[in-house]
Coordinates of C-alpha atoms in Angstrom, one line a residue:
X74 CA 37.2 87.1 228.7
X75 CA 40.7 88.4 229.8
X76 CA 41.6 92.0 230.0
X77 CA 44.5 92.2 228.3
X78 CA 46.5 94.6 229.9
X79 CA 48.9 97.7 227.9
X80 CA 52.4 96.7 229.6
X81 CA 54.5 99.5 227.5
X82 CA 51.5 102.2 228.9
X83 CA 51.8 101.0 233.1
X84 CA 55.2 101.3 233.2
X85 CA 55.3 105.0 232.0
X86 CA 52.3 106.2 233.1
X87 CA 54.1 105.2 236.4
X88 CA 56.7 106.8 234.8
X89 CA 54.2 110.1 234.3
X90 CA 52.3 109.7 238.1
X91 CA 55.4 110.9 239.4
X92 CA 55.9 114.5 239.9
X93 CA 59.0 115.7 238.4
X94 CA 62.4 114.2 239.4
X95 CA 63.2 110.3 242.4
X96 CA 65.8 111.5 243.8
X97 CA 68.1 108.3 244.0
X98 CA 69.0 107.1 247.3
X99 CA 72.2 109.5 248.7
X100 CA 73.2 107.7 253.0
X101 CA 73.9 111.1 254.5
X102 CA 73.0 113.5 251.9
X103 CA 73.7 116.6 254.1
X104 CA 76.6 114.7 256.5
X105 CA 74.4 114.4 259.1
X106 CA 75.2 111.3 260.5
X107 CA 79.2 110.1 262.2
X108 CA 79.8 107.8 263.4
X109 CA 81.7 107.5 267.1
X110 CA 85.1 108.7 266.3
X111 CA 83.0 111.7 263.9
X112 CA 82.6 109.5 260.3
X113 CA 80.4 110.2 258.4
X114 CA 78.2 107.2 257.4
X115 CA 77.6 106.0 253.9
X116 CA 81.2 108.0 253.3
X117 CA 84.7 106.7 251.7
X118 CA 86.2 110.0 253.8
X119 CA 89.7 110.2 253.2
X120 CA 91.4 111.8 256.5
X121 CA 94.2 114.0 254.6
X122 CA 92.3 116.8 254.2
X123 CA 88.5 116.3 254.2
X124 CA 87.2 116.1 257.3
X125 CA 83.2 116.6 259.1
X126 CA 82.9 120.1 260.8
X127 CA 79.5 120.6 263.1
X128 CA 78.4 124.2 262.8
X129 CA 79.9 124.1 259.2
X130 CA 77.6 122.7 256.7
X131 CA 74.8 125.7 254.7
X132 CA 72.0 125.6 257.6
X133 CA 74.1 126.3 260.1
X134 CA 74.6 122.6 261.2
X135 CA 77.3 119.1 259.6
X136 CA 79.0 119.8 256.3
X137 CA 82.0 118.0 255.0
X138 CA 85.3 120.6 254.6
X139 CA 88.3 120.0 253.1
X140 CA 91.8 121.7 254.3
X141 CA 94.4 121.3 252.0
X142 CA 98.0 122.4 251.0
X143 CA 99.0 119.9 248.7
X144 CA 97.9 120.9 245.0
X145 CA 99.1 117.1 243.6
X146 CA 96.0 115.9 245.6
X147 CA 93.2 113.5 244.5
X148 CA 92.2 111.1 246.7
X149 CA 88.6 112.8 247.4
X150 CA 85.9 111.4 249.3
X151 CA 82.4 109.1 247.7
X152 CA 80.3 107.8 247.6
X153 CA 78.2 104.5 245.4
X154 CA 75.3 104.8 244.5
X155 CA 72.9 103.5 241.6
X156 CA 71.8 104.8 238.5
X157 CA 70.4 102.8 235.5
X158 CA 70.9 102.5 231.9
X159 CA 68.9 105.1 229.7
X160 CA 67.7 107.6 232.2
X161 CA 69.9 111.1 232.6
X162 CA 70.3 112.8 236.6
X163 CA 70.6 116.0 238.3
X164 CA 73.1 116.4 239.9
X165 CA 74.0 119.7 242.7
X166 CA 74.9 120.6 245.9
X167 CA 75.6 123.2 247.8
X168 CA 79.3 124.8 248.1
X169 CA 80.9 127.3 249.9
X170 CA 84.6 128.0 249.1
X171 CA 86.1 130.1 252.0
X172 CA 89.6 131.2 249.9
X173 CA 89.9 128.3 247.9
X174 CA 92.9 129.4 245.0
X175 CA 93.5 127.4 241.9
X176 CA 96.3 128.7 239.5
X177 CA 93.9 129.4 237.5
X178 CA 90.6 130.2 238.8
X179 CA 87.6 129.5 236.8
X180 CA 84.2 128.1 236.2
X181 CA 86.2 124.5 235.6
X182 CA 88.2 125.1 238.3
X183 CA 87.8 124.7 242.2
X184 CA 85.2 123.0 244.3
X185 CA 82.8 120.6 242.7
X186 CA 80.3 118.1 242.8
X187 CA 81.3 114.9 240.1
X188 CA 79.2 111.5 239.3
X189 CA 80.2 108.4 237.3
X190 CA 80.2 105.2 236.1
X191 CA 81.4 101.9 234.6
X192 CA 80.8 99.1 233.8
X193 CA 80.8 95.3 234.6
X194 CA 85.2 95.2 234.2
X195 CA 84.9 99.2 235.4
X196 CA 85.5 100.8 232.6
X197 CA 84.8 104.4 233.3
X198 CA 81.3 104.4 230.6
X199 CA 80.2 108.6 231.6
X200 CA 81.2 111.0 233.7
X201 CA 80.0 114.6 234.6
X202 CA 80.5 118.2 236.9
X203 CA 79.1 121.0 238.3
X204 CA 81.2 124.0 237.7
X205 CA 82.9 124.9 240.1
X206 CA 83.6 127.2 243.3
X207 CA 86.7 128.8 243.8
X208 CA 88.3 132.2 245.8
X209 CA 85.8 133.3 249.0
X210 CA 82.5 133.1 248.3
X211 CA 78.9 132.6 249.9
X212 CA 76.9 129.6 249.9
X213 CA 76.6 128.5 245.6
X214 CA 74.2 126.2 244.3
X215 CA 76.3 124.3 241.9
X216 CA 73.8 122.0 239.4
X217 CA 74.0 120.1 236.2
X218 CA 72.5 117.2 234.4
X219 CA 74.2 114.3 233.6
X220 CA 74.1 112.8 229.8
X221 CA 72.3 109.5 229.3
X222 CA 73.8 106.8 230.9
X223 CA 75.6 103.9 229.0
X224 CA 73.5 100.6 228.4
X225 CA 75.7 98.3 230.8
X226 CA 76.5 99.8 233.2
X227 CA 76.8 98.4 236.8
X228 CA 78.4 100.7 239.0
X229 CA 78.2 104.3 239.6
X230 CA 79.9 106.5 242.2
X231 CA 79.0 110.4 244.1
X232 CA 82.6 112.4 244.2
X233 CA 82.9 116.4 245.2
X234 CA 85.9 117.1 245.2
X235 CA 88.4 119.2 244.4
X236 CA 90.4 119.5 240.8
X237 CA 92.7 122.1 239.1
X238 CA 95.7 122.4 241.5
X239 CA 93.0 123.9 244.6
X240 CA 94.8 124.6 247.8
X241 CA 93.0 126.1 251.5
X242 CA 90.1 125.7 252.7
X243 CA 86.1 124.6 250.8
X244 CA 82.1 123.7 252.0
X245 CA 80.0 121.0 250.3
X246 CA 76.7 120.1 251.8
X247 CA 73.4 119.0 250.8
X248 CA 74.4 117.0 248.1
X249 CA 71.4 115.4 245.2
X250 CA 71.3 113.0 242.6
X251 CA 67.7 113.2 240.6
X252 CA 67.1 110.3 237.6
X253 CA 64.9 112.9 235.6
X254 CA 61.1 112.8 234.3
X255 CA 61.5 112.4 230.6
X256 CA 58.2 112.9 228.8
X257 CA 57.5 110.5 226.2
X258 CA 56.8 112.6 223.6
X259 CA 59.0 115.5 224.6
X260 CA 58.3 117.9 221.8
X261 CA 57.6 118.9 217.8
X262 CA 59.0 120.6 215.8
X263 CA 58.8 121.7 211.2
X264 CA 61.5 122.5 209.2
X265 CA 59.7 125.5 208.2
X266 CA 62.0 129.2 209.6
X267 CA 60.5 130.7 212.6
X268 CA 57.6 127.6 212.1
X269 CA 56.2 129.2 209.1
X270 CA 55.3 128.5 205.6
X271 CA 53.1 129.5 202.2
X272 CA 54.4 126.7 200.5
X273 CA 56.2 123.5 199.6
X274 CA 56.7 120.6 201.5
X275 CA 57.1 120.8 204.8
X276 CA 58.1 118.1 207.8
X277 CA 57.5 117.2 211.0
X278 CA 59.5 115.5 213.7
X279 CA 57.8 114.5 217.4
X280 CA 61.2 113.3 219.2
X281 CA 60.3 110.5 221.0
X282 CA 61.8 108.8 225.6
X283 CA 61.1 105.3 225.1
X284 CA 61.9 103.3 228.1
X285 CA 65.3 101.4 227.7
X286 CA 65.0 98.4 225.5
X287 CA 60.7 98.9 224.5
X288 CA 60.3 97.9 220.6
X289 CA 59.1 100.3 218.4
X290 CA 56.8 97.2 216.8
X291 CA 53.6 97.5 217.4
X292 CA 52.9 101.4 217.9
X293 CA 51.6 104.3 215.9
X294 CA 52.4 108.3 216.3
X295 CA 49.9 110.0 214.2
X296 CA 50.0 113.1 212.9
X297 CA 46.5 116.0 213.7
X298 CA 46.4 119.3 211.9
X299 CA 43.3 121.5 210.9
X300 CA 43.0 120.7 207.1
X301 CA 42.6 123.3 204.5
X302 CA 39.8 122.0 203.3
X303 CA 38.6 123.2 207.1
X304 CA 38.3 119.0 208.6
X305 CA 41.2 118.1 210.7
X306 CA 43.3 114.8 209.3
X307 CA 45.1 112.5 210.7
X308 CA 48.5 111.7 209.2
X309 CA 50.5 108.3 209.9
X310 CA 54.7 109.6 211.2
X311 CA 57.0 107.2 210.3
X312 CA 58.4 106.1 213.5
X313 CA 62.2 105.5 214.1
X314 CA 64.3 104.6 218.0
X315 CA 64.0 108.3 218.7
X316 CA 61.8 110.4 217.1
X317 CA 58.3 110.6 213.9
X318 CA 58.8 111.7 211.4
X319 CA 55.5 113.4 208.6
X320 CA 56.3 115.5 205.6
X321 CA 53.3 116.8 204.5
X322 CA 52.8 119.8 201.1
X323 CA 52.0 122.7 203.7
X324 CA 48.9 123.4 201.3
X325 CA 47.0 120.1 203.4
X326 CA 47.2 122.1 206.4
X327 CA 44.2 125.2 207.4
X328 CA 45.2 129.0 207.4
X329 CA 46.9 130.8 209.5
X330 CA 48.3 129.6 213.4
X331 CA 47.4 126.2 214.0
X332 CA 48.5 122.6 216.5
X333 CA 50.3 120.3 214.1
X334 CA 49.5 117.5 217.7
X335 CA 52.0 114.0 217.2
X336 CA 49.9 111.9 219.9
X337 CA 52.0 108.3 220.1
X338 CA 50.3 105.2 220.6
X339 CA 50.7 101.2 221.0
X340 CA 46.9 101.3 219.1
X341 CA 45.7 100.3 221.8
X342 CA 46.3 102.3 224.8
X343 CA 47.7 106.2 224.3
X344 CA 51.6 106.8 225.6
X345 CA 52.4 110.3 225.1
X346 CA 51.6 113.7 223.1
X347 CA 53.2 117.6 222.3
X348 CA 52.0 118.8 219.9
X349 CA 53.6 122.0 217.7
X350 CA 51.4 125.8 217.6
X351 CA 52.2 125.7 212.7
X352 CA 51.3 128.8 210.9
X353 CA 50.6 128.5 206.9
X354 CA 50.8 132.3 205.5
X355 CA 49.1 133.6 202.0
X356 CA 53.5 134.5 201.6
X357 CA 55.9 135.5 204.4
X358 CA 56.3 138.1 205.9
X359 CA 59.0 140.5 204.8
X360 CA 62.1 139.9 207.4
X361 CA 66.1 141.9 206.4
X362 CA 67.0 138.8 207.5
X363 CA 65.6 134.9 207.0
X364 CA 66.5 131.0 206.5
X365 CA 65.4 129.9 203.4
X366 CA 64.1 125.7 203.4
X367 CA 67.1 125.1 201.7
X368 CA 68.4 126.1 205.1
X369 CA 70.4 129.1 204.0
X370 CA 70.4 132.1 204.8
X371 CA 68.9 134.9 202.6
X372 CA 70.2 138.9 203.6
X373 CA 68.0 141.5 202.0
X374 CA 66.3 138.2 200.5
X375 CA 69.7 137.8 199.1
X376 CA 71.7 134.8 200.0
X377 CA 74.8 135.1 201.6
X378 CA 77.2 133.0 203.3
X379 CA 78.8 134.1 206.8
X380 CA 82.1 134.1 207.2
X381 CA 83.9 135.1 210.4
X382 CA 86.1 136.0 213.3
X383 CA 85.7 135.5 217.3
X384 CA 87.2 138.3 218.6
X385 CA 87.6 140.0 221.8
X386 CA 88.6 143.8 222.4
X387 CA 89.0 145.7 218.8
X388 CA 89.9 148.3 217.3
X389 CA 89.9 150.8 213.5
X390 CA 93.4 148.6 212.8
X391 CA 91.3 145.2 213.8
X392 CA 88.3 146.0 211.4
X393 CA 89.9 147.1 208.6
X394 CA 91.7 144.1 208.5
X395 CA 89.3 142.0 208.7
X396 CA 86.9 143.7 206.4
X397 CA 89.9 143.3 204.0
X398 CA 90.1 139.9 203.7
X399 CA 87.6 136.9 202.8
X400 CA 85.5 137.7 205.4
X401 CA 82.4 139.5 206.4
X402 CA 81.0 138.7 210.2
X403 CA 82.4 139.5 213.4
X404 CA 81.7 138.5 216.9
X405 CA 83.4 140.5 219.4
X406 CA 82.3 140.0 223.2
X407 CA 83.0 143.0 224.0
X408 CA 82.4 144.7 220.5
X409 CA 80.7 146.7 219.1
X410 CA 78.9 147.8 222.3
X411 CA 77.8 151.7 220.7
X412 CA 75.9 152.8 217.1
X413 CA 78.9 154.5 217.0
X414 CA 81.1 151.0 216.9
X415 CA 78.1 149.3 214.1
X416 CA 78.2 152.4 211.8
X417 CA 81.7 151.7 211.7
X418 CA 81.5 148.5 210.7
X419 CA 79.0 148.4 208.4
X420 CA 80.8 151.1 206.2
X421 CA 83.7 149.2 206.5
X422 CA 81.3 146.2 204.8
X423 CA 81.3 143.8 208.0
X424 CA 78.3 142.0 209.5
X425 CA 77.7 141.7 213.0
X426 CA 77.1 138.8 215.4
X427 CA 75.6 141.2 218.1
X428 CA 76.1 139.2 221.7
X429 CA 72.6 139.7 224.1
X430 CA 74.7 137.8 226.5
X431 CA 76.2 140.8 228.0
X432 CA 73.3 140.8 230.3
X433 CA 71.5 137.9 230.4
X434 CA 74.3 135.2 231.3
X435 CA 74.0 133.2 234.7
X436 CA 76.5 135.7 236.6
X437 CA 73.9 137.8 235.9
X438 CA 70.1 137.9 237.3
X439 CA 67.9 137.4 234.7
X440 CA 65.4 140.2 234.8
X441 CA 68.2 142.5 234.6
X442 CA 69.4 141.0 231.5
X443 CA 66.0 140.6 230.4
X444 CA 65.1 144.3 231.9
X445 CA 68.6 145.4 229.6
X446 CA 67.5 143.8 226.7
X447 CA 64.2 145.3 226.1
X448 CA 65.5 148.8 226.2
X449 CA 68.7 147.8 223.6
X450 CA 67.2 145.7 221.2
X451 CA 64.4 147.9 220.0
X452 CA 67.7 150.4 219.9
X453 CA 69.9 148.7 217.5
X454 CA 67.6 146.4 215.4
X455 CA 67.1 147.7 212.1
X456 CA 70.5 148.7 212.3
X457 CA 71.6 147.8 208.6
X458 CA 75.1 146.3 210.8
X459 CA 73.4 143.8 212.3
X460 CA 73.3 140.1 211.1
X461 CA 71.8 137.9 213.8
X462 CA 72.0 137.7 217.8
X463 CA 74.3 135.8 219.7
X464 CA 72.5 134.6 222.4
X465 CA 74.5 131.5 223.4
X466 CA 77.3 129.8 224.6
X467 CA 78.0 126.5 225.8
X468 CA 75.7 127.4 229.2
X469 CA 75.1 124.3 230.7
X470 CA 72.3 122.0 230.4
X471 CA 70.2 124.3 234.4
X472 CA 70.7 127.0 232.2
X473 CA 67.8 125.9 229.5
X474 CA 64.6 126.9 230.8
X475 CA 66.2 130.8 230.9
X476 CA 67.5 130.3 227.7
X477 CA 64.2 129.2 225.9
X478 CA 62.5 132.7 227.5
X479 CA 65.5 134.4 226.8
X480 CA 64.8 133.5 222.9
X481 CA 61.1 133.8 222.9
X482 CA 61.8 137.6 223.4
X483 CA 64.9 138.0 221.3
X484 CA 61.8 136.7 218.4
X485 CA 59.2 139.8 220.5
X486 CA 61.3 142.1 220.2
X487 CA 62.7 141.2 216.8
X488 CA 61.7 139.7 213.2
X489 CA 63.9 140.6 211.7
X490 CA 67.3 138.5 212.7
X491 CA 68.1 134.9 213.2
X492 CA 68.9 134.0 217.0
X493 CA 73.2 132.2 216.5
X494 CA 73.6 129.3 219.5
X495 CA 77.4 127.9 220.1
X496 CA 77.8 125.1 222.0
X497 CA 79.8 122.3 223.5
X498 CA 77.8 119.6 223.4
X499 CA 77.4 116.8 220.9
X500 CA 74.7 113.8 220.3
X501 CA 71.5 113.6 221.9
X502 CA 72.9 116.5 224.9
X503 CA 72.7 119.6 221.8
X504 CA 68.2 118.2 221.5
X505 CA 67.5 119.1 225.2
X506 CA 68.5 123.1 223.6
X507 CA 66.1 122.9 221.0
X508 CA 63.2 125.9 221.7
X509 CA 66.5 128.6 222.3
X510 CA 68.3 128.6 218.7
X511 CA 67.1 129.8 214.9
X512 CA 70.3 128.7 213.7
X513 CA 73.3 126.6 216.2
X514 CA 76.8 125.9 216.0
X515 CA 79.4 123.4 218.0
X516 CA 82.9 124.1 218.8
X517 CA 84.8 120.6 218.2
X518 CA 88.5 121.8 218.2
X519 CA 90.5 118.7 217.9
X520 CA 93.5 120.0 217.1
X521 CA 96.6 118.9 219.5
X522 CA 94.3 116.5 222.0
X523 CA 92.1 114.1 219.3
X524 CA 91.9 113.2 215.4
X525 CA 91.1 115.4 213.4
X526 CA 88.0 113.5 211.7
X527 CA 86.2 114.9 215.2
X528 CA 84.4 117.4 213.2
X529 CA 83.4 115.5 211.3
X530 CA 81.7 112.6 214.5
X531 CA 80.7 115.8 215.3
X532 CA 78.6 117.7 213.3
X533 CA 76.6 114.2 211.9
X534 CA 75.4 113.7 215.5
X535 CA 74.9 117.9 215.9
X536 CA 72.7 117.8 213.1
X537 CA 71.4 113.9 214.1
X538 CA 70.1 115.6 216.8
X539 CA 68.4 118.2 215.6
X540 CA 66.8 116.4 213.5
X541 CA 68.8 117.9 210.4
X542 CA 65.6 120.7 211.1
X543 CA 68.7 123.3 212.1
X544 CA 70.9 126.1 209.8
X545 CA 74.9 125.7 210.9
X546 CA 76.7 128.1 211.6
X547 CA 79.8 125.4 212.5
X548 CA 82.9 127.3 215.1
X549 CA 86.0 125.9 213.4
X550 CA 89.1 126.4 215.4
X551 CA 91.5 128.7 214.8
X552 CA 93.7 128.5 218.0
X553 CA 95.8 126.3 220.3
X554 CA 95.2 124.7 223.3
X555 CA 97.7 125.7 225.1
X556 CA 97.9 129.7 223.7
X557 CA 95.1 129.6 225.8
X558 CA 95.9 128.4 228.4
X559 CA 99.3 130.7 228.4
X560 CA 101.8 128.4 227.3
X561 CA 103.4 126.7 224.5
X562 CA 103.4 123.2 224.4
X563 CA 104.0 121.8 221.5
X564 CA 101.5 118.8 222.6
X565 CA 99.1 122.3 222.8
X566 CA 99.9 123.3 219.4
X567 CA 98.1 125.9 216.9
X568 CA 96.3 124.3 214.6
X569 CA 98.1 124.2 210.6
X570 CA 97.1 126.0 207.8
X571 CA 96.3 122.2 206.3
X572 CA 94.7 121.5 209.0
X573 CA 92.8 124.8 209.7
X574 CA 91.5 124.3 206.0
X575 CA 90.7 120.8 206.8
X576 CA 88.7 121.4 209.2
X577 CA 86.1 124.7 207.7
X578 CA 85.9 121.8 204.5
X579 CA 84.5 118.9 206.6
X580 CA 82.0 121.8 208.2
X581 CA 80.9 122.1 204.6
X582 CA 81.0 118.6 203.3
X583 CA 79.0 118.0 206.5
X584 CA 76.1 120.6 205.5
X585 CA 77.2 124.0 207.6
X586 CA 76.3 127.5 205.2
X587 CA 78.2 129.9 208.0
X588 CA 81.4 129.1 210.2
X589 CA 82.6 131.8 212.2
X590 CA 86.7 130.8 213.2
X591 CA 88.3 130.7 216.7
X592 CA 89.9 133.1 217.5
X593 CA 91.1 135.6 215.8
X594 CA 91.8 137.9 219.4
X595 CA 94.9 135.3 220.3
X596 CA 96.6 135.9 216.3
X597 CA 97.6 139.4 217.1
X598 CA 98.7 139.8 220.5
X599 CA 101.3 142.5 221.8
X600 CA 105.5 142.6 221.5
X601 CA 107.3 143.4 225.1
X602 CA 109.5 145.5 222.5
X603 CA 106.1 147.4 221.8
X604 CA 103.8 147.4 218.7
X605 CA 101.9 144.4 217.5
X606 CA 103.1 140.6 216.0
X607 CA 101.7 137.8 214.2
X608 CA 100.9 134.6 216.3
X609 CA 102.9 130.9 214.6
X610 CA 101.4 132.6 210.9
X611 CA 98.6 131.4 211.4
X612 CA 96.2 135.1 209.6
X613 CA 98.4 133.7 206.1
X614 CA 96.3 129.9 206.2
X615 CA 92.8 132.0 207.3
X616 CA 92.5 133.9 205.2
X617 CA 94.3 131.4 202.1
X618 CA 91.6 129.1 204.0
X619 CA 88.7 132.4 203.8
X620 CA 89.3 132.9 199.9
X621 CA 89.1 129.5 199.0
X622 CA 85.6 128.6 200.7
X623 CA 85.0 132.3 199.3
X624 CA 85.8 131.1 195.6
X625 CA 83.6 128.9 196.0
X626 CA 80.1 130.0 198.7
X627 CA 78.2 130.1 195.0
X628 CA 78.9 126.4 195.2
X629 CA 78.4 126.3 198.8
X630 CA 75.1 128.3 198.1
X631 CA 73.5 126.3 195.4
X632 CA 70.7 123.7 195.2
X633 CA 72.8 120.1 196.9
X634 CA 71.4 117.2 195.6
X635 CA 72.2 113.3 197.1
X636 CA 76.2 112.1 198.4
X637 CA 76.6 110.0 195.1
X638 CA 76.7 105.9 197.3
X639 CA 80.2 104.6 197.9
X640 CA 81.8 107.7 200.4
X641 CA 83.1 105.6 202.9
X642 CA 82.7 106.6 207.1
X643 CA 85.5 108.4 207.3
X644 CA 85.5 111.0 203.9
X645 CA 83.0 113.8 204.1
X646 CA 81.1 114.6 201.2
X647 CA 78.9 116.5 199.5
X648 CA 77.5 117.9 195.8
X649 CA 74.7 120.5 194.9
X650 CA 73.9 121.1 190.7
X651 CA 74.6 124.6 189.3
X652 CA 72.7 123.9 185.5
X653 CA 73.8 121.6 183.8
X654 CA 77.2 121.1 187.0
X655 CA 77.2 118.9 188.9
X656 CA 80.0 120.1 191.5
X657 CA 80.9 117.1 194.1
X658 CA 82.9 118.2 197.1
X659 CA 85.1 114.7 199.3
X660 CA 87.4 115.1 202.3
X661 CA 89.7 113.0 203.9
X662 CA 89.8 113.6 207.8
X663 CA 92.1 110.5 208.3
X664 CA 95.2 110.6 208.8
X665 CA 96.3 107.7 206.0
X666 CA 95.7 107.9 202.3
X667 CA 91.5 107.0 201.5
X668 CA 90.3 105.9 198.3
X669 CA 86.4 105.0 197.2
X670 CA 84.7 103.9 194.0
X671 CA 81.3 106.4 193.0
X672 CA 78.8 106.5 191.5
X673 CA 79.6 109.8 189.1
X674 CA 77.2 113.4 189.6
X675 CA 75.7 114.0 186.0
X676 CA 77.3 112.1 183.1
X677 CA 80.4 112.0 184.4
X678 CA 81.5 113.1 181.2
X679 CA 83.9 116.2 181.9
X680 CA 85.7 115.8 185.4
X681 CA 88.0 118.1 186.0
X682 CA 89.2 118.7 189.4
X683 CA 89.1 123.1 190.9
X684 CA 90.8 122.6 193.5
X685 CA 93.0 120.1 195.6
X686 CA 95.6 117.4 193.8
X687 CA 94.5 116.7 190.4
X688 CA 95.0 113.3 191.0
X689 CA 93.2 112.7 193.7
X690 CA 89.7 112.1 191.3
X691 CA 89.6 109.4 188.0
X692 CA 86.8 109.0 185.5
X693 CA 87.2 105.2 185.3
X694 CA 83.8 105.1 182.6
X695 CA 80.3 103.1 183.1
X696 CA 79.2 105.8 185.5
X697 CA 82.5 106.2 188.1
X698 CA 84.6 107.5 189.6
X699 CA 88.4 106.0 191.3
X700 CA 89.5 108.5 194.4
X701 CA 91.9 108.1 195.8
X702 CA 92.8 111.3 198.5
X703 CA 96.0 111.6 200.0
X704 CA 95.8 112.2 204.1
X705 CA 93.6 116.0 204.9
X706 CA 93.0 116.7 201.1
X707 CA 90.3 118.4 200.0
X708 CA 89.1 118.3 196.4
X709 CA 86.3 120.1 194.5
X710 CA 84.9 118.9 191.6
X711 CA 83.2 119.7 188.7
X712 CA 81.4 117.7 186.5
X713 CA 79.3 118.4 183.7

C-alpha cells in the first residue's frame, strides 16, 4: 500500500521550519562591491546626485550617498528583485541625514527605502515605503511592512529615494527585504467585550493564512473548549477564504477562564492552531464604560453615542463653544493635561478621549512611556470625564508589538475604560492590529482626492478585516488637505456642508456607533488683525451635521435589523427597530441619482421620510419601496 503524502502539510511545514523572516536576495545590499569604475554591482545608480563612497557606510565601510541641490530631481537608484504573490515583506535600511532639508519636514519627507511591484503589462499594482529621515541625524534604522503582494505580480524593484523636494546630503546602507512568515492560523478572537461573557450567543473567529491557490475544500476547522458538563467539547467551524467561524451559546462553555482552541487540518494532517483565553462569568464585572453585544457603548450603564471633535490646543472659550453644541466629547493632542483640565471638561458636560501617546509614541523610548502610563493612568482613571484611552494614531505595522504591549498595560492599569485606536491602514492590513484596541476608527479623508464613496468602501473592508467583531468610532473628514499643508488651492478644498453630512451618514450606515470629526483646531484661526475667525464657515456645517445625528441618536442606538434586499452597492444602508416602528437609513455615496426597489421592512403601510428629500422613497404596494436618491442625499425613513 502506498503512503499518502499530505501536500498541504508539506508546504506549510516547509514554511514553518524557517525561524523568522525569509531573506529576499538583494545583490550587494551594503554597497561593498564595486566595479573598476566605482559603480555598485547589481544596482542601477544615476550618476547625478548619487554615488558609493568609501567610509560613508553605517559600519565605516561603503555607503550609497545622495548629494543634490535640485528639489525636482526624480532620478533614483533601483534594483529588480523577486517577490511572490500573496506574501508580505519587511523592508528596511539604515539611513543617515547629513543636512538633508525639505520644504516641509516630517516623516514623509527626506530619504527612505521604497518598494514597488508591477503586473505583466507594467501597471503598478502595489508599493510601500518606510518613514523618511531628514535634517541632521545619526544612523537611524527604518523599516515597514508591505501590504500583500497582489496576484499577477511580474516584477518588483527596491528603490532608495529622496522625496518631497529634498536637497542636501544623506546616506543609505544595509538594505533588506524579508518575506514575512505567516502563521497558518493567525489567532482566535471573540465577539465578547474583553473576551468575557455571562449570557447569550458568542462568536469565535480564527484567522486563516492559506498559501496562494490552496482551496478550502477538504479543510476542517475544529473549535475545542471545556464544556459546561466538565468534558471537552468540539464544534466544527464554518470555513471561508481567510477565516473559520463558530457561534455558540456561552452556556455551553465551562465557567472560568479557559482556552478556546481552533485547529485547522485537511482531515489527516494538522496544518496549524491558535487559542484564545476566554472567560465565562456568572455576571459581568461592573465597568464605568463598556460595550454591549450590539457594539454600543454604555457609560454608567446607559447607552451613549460619542460625537466628538479632534482638538489641538484648547482653552475655556473653546470648551464652552463645544459644550454649547451637539458634540459631547473631545480628543485633544495637548489638552487636557492636568486634573483641573479634566474637571473643566466634566463641569461643561464633555467626555474626554485621553491621549496616552504623549509619552508612548515612537519618538519615545518604550520604557519611558510605560513608566509614564503606570504613574498617570491610576491618577485619573476614576475621573468622571474619561470616556476612553486613545492609544494609537496611524502607527506603522512595525510598531504592532509595542502597541499590543501598550494595550495590555492599559487593561491592567484600568479595567473601567475601553482603548480606542485609529488607523489609516484599511482592509486586511488593519487585521494585524487586532489585539491593540477595544474599539477602532479609520480615517478615509476623500474630499478633493478620491470619490466620496471611499468612506463606505473603507468601512466595509475595515469591518470585514476585523471579522465584524469590534465596535467602530469613525473619524470623518472636516478639514481641507490644502489648508492642512499650508495652501488654499481649490483642488485641495475643504468639504462642503453637504459632503460633511454625507460622510457622517455613510459612517453610520456602515455600522459606526460613534464618531470624532477631524479636526476642530483647523476650523478656527487667529486673524492678522487679531481675534479669531472661522475658516470657510465649516463650523456651522459641522453644527448642522451634529444636530442631524443627535436628532436620531436614539434610533442609531436601538436594536439593528437586517437591511432590506435590493440595496445597490453604491448605496450605504442600515436599519433598526424601535417597538412597532422600523427605521431605514439610505445614503447615496455617488454624485448621480441612485434608484432601487427594496423590500419594505415591517408592514410598510405607514411610511414617512423623517429626514432628507421627501420624494426619494415611496411605497409601491406589495411590500415594496421605490427609491430614487439624489446625488449625495441621505434619507431616514420611518415605517410602521
